[in-house]
Tab-separated table of C-alpha atoms in Angstrom:
chain	number	residue	atom	x	y	z
A	100	MET	CA	158.501	113.942	73.224
A	101	VAL	CA	156.640	116.106	70.711
A	102	LEU	CA	154.163	114.254	68.502
A	103	THR	CA	152.553	115.228	65.253
A	104	PRO	CA	149.121	116.235	66.538
A	105	LEU	CA	146.155	113.976	65.919
A	106	PRO	CA	143.490	115.529	63.679
A	107	ASP	CA	141.011	117.764	65.445
A	108	SER	CA	137.336	116.881	65.601
A	109	ARG	CA	135.481	118.061	62.537
A	110	THR	CA	132.594	117.367	60.197
A	111	GLU	CA	133.468	116.694	56.572
A	112	PRO	CA	131.414	118.092	53.662
A	113	ASP	CA	130.062	114.604	52.911
A	114	GLY	CA	128.607	114.294	56.425
A	115	SER	CA	131.305	111.984	57.750
A	116	ALA	CA	132.874	112.889	61.084
A	117	VAL	CA	136.402	112.934	62.446
A	118	ILE	CA	136.079	112.042	66.120
A	119	ARG	CA	138.550	111.820	68.994
A	120	VAL	CA	138.031	108.801	71.242
A	121	LEU	CA	139.727	108.322	74.616
A	122	SER	CA	139.934	105.085	76.613
A	123	TYR	CA	141.067	105.425	80.231
A	124	ASN	CA	141.156	103.235	83.335
A	125	ILE	CA	140.762	105.772	86.166
A	126	ARG	CA	141.079	103.435	89.196
A	127	SER	CA	137.845	104.634	90.837
A	128	MET	CA	139.232	108.194	91.028
A	129	ARG	CA	141.361	107.165	94.023
A	130	ASP	CA	144.398	109.132	92.820
A	131	ASP	CA	144.943	112.789	91.856
A	132	CYS	CA	141.583	113.833	90.422
A	133	GLU	CA	142.795	117.253	89.302
A	134	ALA	CA	145.599	115.614	87.317
A	135	LEU	CA	143.073	113.168	85.875
A	136	ALA	CA	140.861	116.029	84.733
A	137	ARG	CA	143.819	117.836	83.173
A	138	VAL	CA	144.765	114.741	81.167
A	139	ILE	CA	141.242	114.124	79.886
A	140	GLY	CA	140.680	117.798	79.050
A	141	ALA	CA	143.981	118.091	77.176
A	142	CYS	CA	143.032	115.118	74.963
A	143	ALA	CA	139.989	117.111	73.715
A	144	PRO	CA	137.869	113.968	73.246
A	145	ASP	CA	134.406	113.712	71.742
A	146	LEU	CA	133.881	110.348	73.430
A	147	VAL	CA	135.484	108.895	76.566
A	148	LEU	CA	135.229	105.191	77.353
A	149	VAL	CA	136.161	104.852	81.023
A	150	GLN	CA	137.012	101.781	83.077
A	151	GLU	CA	137.001	101.499	86.868
A	152	ALA	CA	134.697	104.453	87.367
A	153	PRO	CA	133.565	105.000	90.978
A	154	ARG	CA	130.990	102.343	91.944
A	155	PHE	CA	130.128	102.935	95.569
A	156	PHE	CA	129.321	105.876	97.850
A	157	ARG	CA	128.143	108.921	95.847
A	158	TRP	CA	129.444	107.441	92.617
A	159	ARG	CA	127.064	109.501	90.463
A	160	LYS	CA	128.286	112.716	92.070
A	161	ARG	CA	131.912	111.803	91.400
A	162	ALA	CA	131.202	110.919	87.755
A	163	ALA	CA	129.327	114.203	87.326
A	164	TRP	CA	132.275	116.099	88.850
A	165	LEU	CA	134.690	114.524	86.369
A	166	ALA	CA	132.402	115.270	83.429
A	167	ALA	CA	131.887	118.895	84.459
A	168	ARG	CA	135.596	119.389	85.135
A	169	THR	CA	136.473	118.191	81.620
A	170	GLY	CA	133.681	119.919	79.678
A	171	LEU	CA	131.825	116.662	79.058
A	172	VAL	CA	128.552	115.053	80.107
A	173	VAL	CA	127.813	111.619	81.542
A	174	LEU	CA	126.369	109.388	78.852
A	175	GLY	CA	125.868	106.132	80.752
A	176	GLY	CA	127.395	103.390	82.829
A	177	GLY	CA	129.181	103.599	86.163
A	178	ALA	CA	128.095	101.383	89.048
A	179	THR	CA	125.140	100.129	87.020
A	180	ALA	CA	127.611	98.652	84.503
A	181	ALA	CA	130.010	97.419	87.225
A	182	GLY	CA	132.584	100.093	86.429
A	183	PRO	CA	132.648	101.002	82.711
A	184	LEU	CA	131.425	104.555	82.109
A	185	LEU	CA	130.752	106.652	79.008
A	186	LEU	CA	131.299	110.409	78.740
A	187	CYS	CA	130.736	112.572	75.682
A	188	SER	CA	130.984	116.119	74.437
A	189	LEU	CA	127.946	118.132	73.422
A	190	ARG	CA	128.821	117.246	69.839
A	191	ALA	CA	127.186	113.847	70.386
A	192	ALA	CA	123.421	113.374	70.287
A	193	VAL	CA	122.334	110.352	72.309
A	194	GLU	CA	120.029	107.839	70.666
A	195	ARG	CA	120.025	105.246	73.438
A	196	THR	CA	122.114	103.773	76.257
A	197	GLU	CA	122.184	100.381	77.942
A	198	ASP	CA	124.213	99.011	80.832
A	199	VAL	CA	124.946	95.280	80.605
A	200	LEU	CA	125.966	93.093	83.544
A	201	LEU	CA	127.891	89.973	82.567
A	202	PRO	CA	127.455	86.559	84.191
A	203	LEU	CA	129.049	86.459	87.622
A	204	THR	CA	131.676	83.818	88.322
A	205	PRO	CA	131.688	82.975	92.049
A	206	GLY	CA	134.744	84.421	93.730
A	207	LEU	CA	135.506	86.892	90.925
A	208	HIS	CA	134.514	90.525	90.397
A	209	ARG	CA	131.289	91.389	88.625
A	210	ARG	CA	131.979	92.776	85.148
A	211	GLY	CA	129.827	94.677	82.692
A	212	PHE	CA	129.599	96.797	79.552
A	213	ALA	CA	128.500	100.423	79.224
A	214	THR	CA	126.943	100.799	75.769
A	215	SER	CA	125.347	103.559	73.755
A	216	VAL	CA	124.412	104.626	70.254
A	217	VAL	CA	125.163	108.265	69.458
A	218	ARG	CA	124.911	110.524	66.450
A	219	ILE	CA	127.663	112.954	65.484
A	220	ALA	CA	127.110	115.044	62.354
A	221	GLY	CA	125.966	112.584	59.671
A	222	THR	CA	127.247	109.505	61.473
A	223	ARG	CA	125.664	106.947	63.779
A	224	ILE	CA	128.106	105.189	66.106
A	225	GLY	CA	127.796	102.364	68.602
A	226	LEU	CA	129.960	102.564	71.729
A	227	LEU	CA	131.005	99.894	74.216
A	228	SER	CA	133.307	100.391	77.205
A	229	PHE	CA	134.623	97.206	78.824
A	230	HIS	CA	136.981	95.887	81.495
A	231	LEU	CA	137.729	92.204	81.033
A	232	SER	CA	138.438	89.653	83.744
A	233	LEU	CA	141.782	88.909	85.334
A	234	GLN	CA	141.007	85.202	84.861
A	235	ARG	CA	142.019	83.812	81.448
A	236	ASP	CA	139.000	81.625	80.636
A	237	GLU	CA	136.451	84.160	81.865
A	238	ARG	CA	138.277	86.892	79.951
A	239	LEU	CA	137.971	84.985	76.683
A	240	THR	CA	134.277	84.317	77.325
A	241	GLN	CA	133.740	88.027	77.955
A	242	ALA	CA	135.510	88.884	74.701
A	243	GLU	CA	133.026	86.649	72.879
A	244	LEU	CA	130.123	88.329	74.681
A	245	LEU	CA	131.522	91.713	73.655
A	246	LEU	CA	131.512	90.752	69.987
A	247	GLU	CA	127.988	89.359	70.309
A	248	ARG	CA	126.803	92.590	71.937
A	249	LEU	CA	128.223	94.695	69.095
A	250	GLU	CA	126.343	92.505	66.604
A	251	THR	CA	123.038	93.203	68.360
A	252	MET	CA	123.431	96.987	68.594
A	253	GLY	CA	121.969	97.590	65.148
A	254	VAL	CA	124.732	99.907	63.931
A	255	GLU	CA	127.052	99.752	60.954
A	256	HIS	CA	129.912	101.485	62.756
A	257	ALA	CA	131.041	100.898	66.327
A	258	VAL	CA	133.921	101.548	68.706
A	259	ALA	CA	134.782	99.315	71.663
A	260	ALA	CA	137.521	100.287	74.091
A	261	GLY	CA	138.828	99.323	77.459
A	262	ASP	CA	141.159	97.424	79.727
A	263	LEU	CA	141.615	93.881	78.436
A	264	ASN	CA	143.858	92.600	81.231
A	265	ASP	CA	145.552	90.873	78.292
A	266	VAL	CA	148.422	91.674	75.934
A	267	PRO	CA	148.215	91.633	72.105
A	268	THR	CA	149.526	88.063	71.947
A	269	GLY	CA	146.927	86.834	74.453
A	270	PRO	CA	143.809	84.904	73.371
A	271	ALA	CA	141.195	87.500	74.364
A	272	PHE	CA	143.117	90.361	72.728
A	273	ARG	CA	143.680	88.276	69.592
A	274	ARG	CA	139.985	87.338	69.463
A	275	LEU	CA	138.920	90.975	69.424
A	276	ALA	CA	141.668	92.020	67.007
A	277	GLY	CA	140.630	89.205	64.675
A	278	ARG	CA	137.146	90.652	64.289
A	279	LEU	CA	137.755	94.365	64.809
A	280	GLN	CA	140.468	96.851	63.954
A	281	ASP	CA	143.032	97.220	66.735
A	282	CYS	CA	143.443	100.945	66.155
A	283	ARG	CA	146.969	101.153	67.575
A	284	ALA	CA	148.154	98.326	65.300
A	285	VAL	CA	146.468	99.861	62.240
A	286	ARG	CA	147.988	103.335	62.584
A	287	PRO	CA	150.430	103.729	65.472
A	288	TRP	CA	150.776	107.161	67.054
A	289	GLY	CA	152.331	108.179	70.346
A	290	GLU	CA	153.559	105.610	72.820
A	291	GLU	CA	152.484	101.964	72.959
A	292	ASN	CA	152.437	100.561	76.507
A	293	THR	CA	149.730	101.562	78.970
A	294	SER	CA	150.489	99.815	82.269
A	295	PRO	CA	151.661	100.655	84.845
A	296	ALA	CA	151.598	104.428	84.502
A	297	ASP	CA	154.855	104.948	86.390
A	298	GLY	CA	156.852	102.633	84.119
A	299	PRO	CA	154.685	101.157	81.365
A	300	ARG	CA	155.719	97.667	80.261
A	301	LYS	CA	152.521	96.211	78.787
A	302	ARG	CA	149.814	97.240	76.341
A	303	ILE	CA	146.640	96.013	78.035
A	304	ASP	CA	144.351	98.932	77.099
A	305	ALA	CA	143.102	99.374	73.538
A	306	ILE	CA	140.596	100.974	71.214
A	307	PHE	CA	138.909	98.770	68.602
A	308	ALA	CA	136.758	99.857	65.654
A	309	THR	CA	134.604	98.123	63.083
A	310	GLY	CA	135.950	97.802	59.577
A	311	GLY	CA	134.283	100.767	57.901
A	312	ILE	CA	135.935	103.281	60.225
A	313	GLU	CA	139.207	104.885	59.090
A	314	VAL	CA	141.890	105.025	61.781
A	315	LEU	CA	143.873	108.276	61.604
A	316	GLY	CA	146.121	107.528	64.586
A	317	CYS	CA	146.021	105.802	67.969
A	318	GLY	CA	148.264	105.466	71.008
A	319	VAL	CA	149.285	106.877	74.354
A	320	PRO	CA	149.535	110.664	74.007
A	321	ALA	CA	152.683	112.523	75.003
A	322	GLY	CA	153.326	116.244	75.106
A	323	LEU	CA	149.722	117.141	75.914
A	324	PRO	CA	149.253	120.901	76.410
A	325	GLY	CA	149.225	121.788	80.099
A	326	VAL	CA	149.944	118.187	81.159
A	327	THR	CA	153.217	116.929	82.621
A	328	GLY	CA	154.598	113.439	82.919
A	329	ALA	CA	153.944	113.781	86.630
A	330	ASP	CA	150.259	114.365	85.862
A	331	LEU	CA	150.058	111.145	83.845
A	332	ARG	CA	151.677	109.194	86.670
A	333	ALA	CA	149.553	110.822	89.374
A	334	ALA	CA	146.158	110.604	87.640
A	335	THR	CA	145.738	106.818	87.827
A	336	ASP	CA	147.707	103.590	87.427
A	337	HIS	CA	147.081	103.281	83.658
A	338	LEU	CA	147.992	105.577	80.784
A	339	PRO	CA	145.252	106.808	78.450
A	340	VAL	CA	144.767	105.657	74.858
A	341	LEU	CA	143.663	108.317	72.376
A	342	ALA	CA	142.481	107.750	68.796
A	343	ALA	CA	141.346	109.928	65.930
A	344	LEU	CA	138.846	108.147	63.692
A	345	ARG	CA	136.949	109.075	60.555
A	346	VAL	CA	133.454	107.576	60.600
A	347	PRO	CA	131.477	107.549	57.340
A	348	ALA	CA	128.098	109.236	57.147
A	349	THR	CA	125.192	106.917	57.851
A	350	GLY	CA	121.445	107.214	58.117
A	351	LEU	CA	120.472	109.144	61.245
A	352	LEU	CA	117.481	106.911	61.983
A	353	PRO	CA	117.810	103.419	63.394
A	354	PRO	CA	116.917	100.479	61.118
A	355	GLY	CA	113.176	99.952	60.949
A	356	ALA	CA	112.295	103.452	62.115
A	357	PRO	CA	109.749	105.414	60.046
A	358	GLY	CA	111.481	107.317	57.281
A	359	HIS	CA	114.684	105.219	57.458
């Protein structure tokens, strides 16, 4: 399948930025890491919101390998966020990062958020990578905590992306889509379903954006240069979600800072 390409990253004359955002569950890099790197590199992202990053032995080294292999840098997250990880290109200037551990339900996995505020061209953007619970009630609670966290980040524009373990008709997915733009639903591009990679039947991975961001296209990429269908199946058990977004120019200083 040959798609109309998503817009390339660029800075507009008014200071707004077109950015490419990738969300990807990488299953702790337990699969074909070279294929994984080829997929990420071919997407040419400015920002990568990862789920299931390595969390145990030498996890920092493995995250650094993936970043270096794809021409990116580690922004934050990983084991300290219970799995979500943020990568970025050198186009992004980092204002701050914070890893957030969510309340632990006995008998269930610890979950967390990897968050950051970055500046690209004339824009200031909040980021949040998440991986919601397999358990319905906990998943909905975590969706509420996600929305609360975005409210406290002190940014006008934000992107949240990850593995919801829920489909668009599910309560957690609907809660997020009711407050944020579900980028795939706003401007579909590419394929829809993300799981499992070897025969996708469900859309459980998504990119969300706050209302002031213009969605230029979002979906599972196909026909990536230098990437085969075998690569997508071998890289991990999820398919990636790629979006092109136009973020308006904003003040480069955080609210309350001198000169803001």
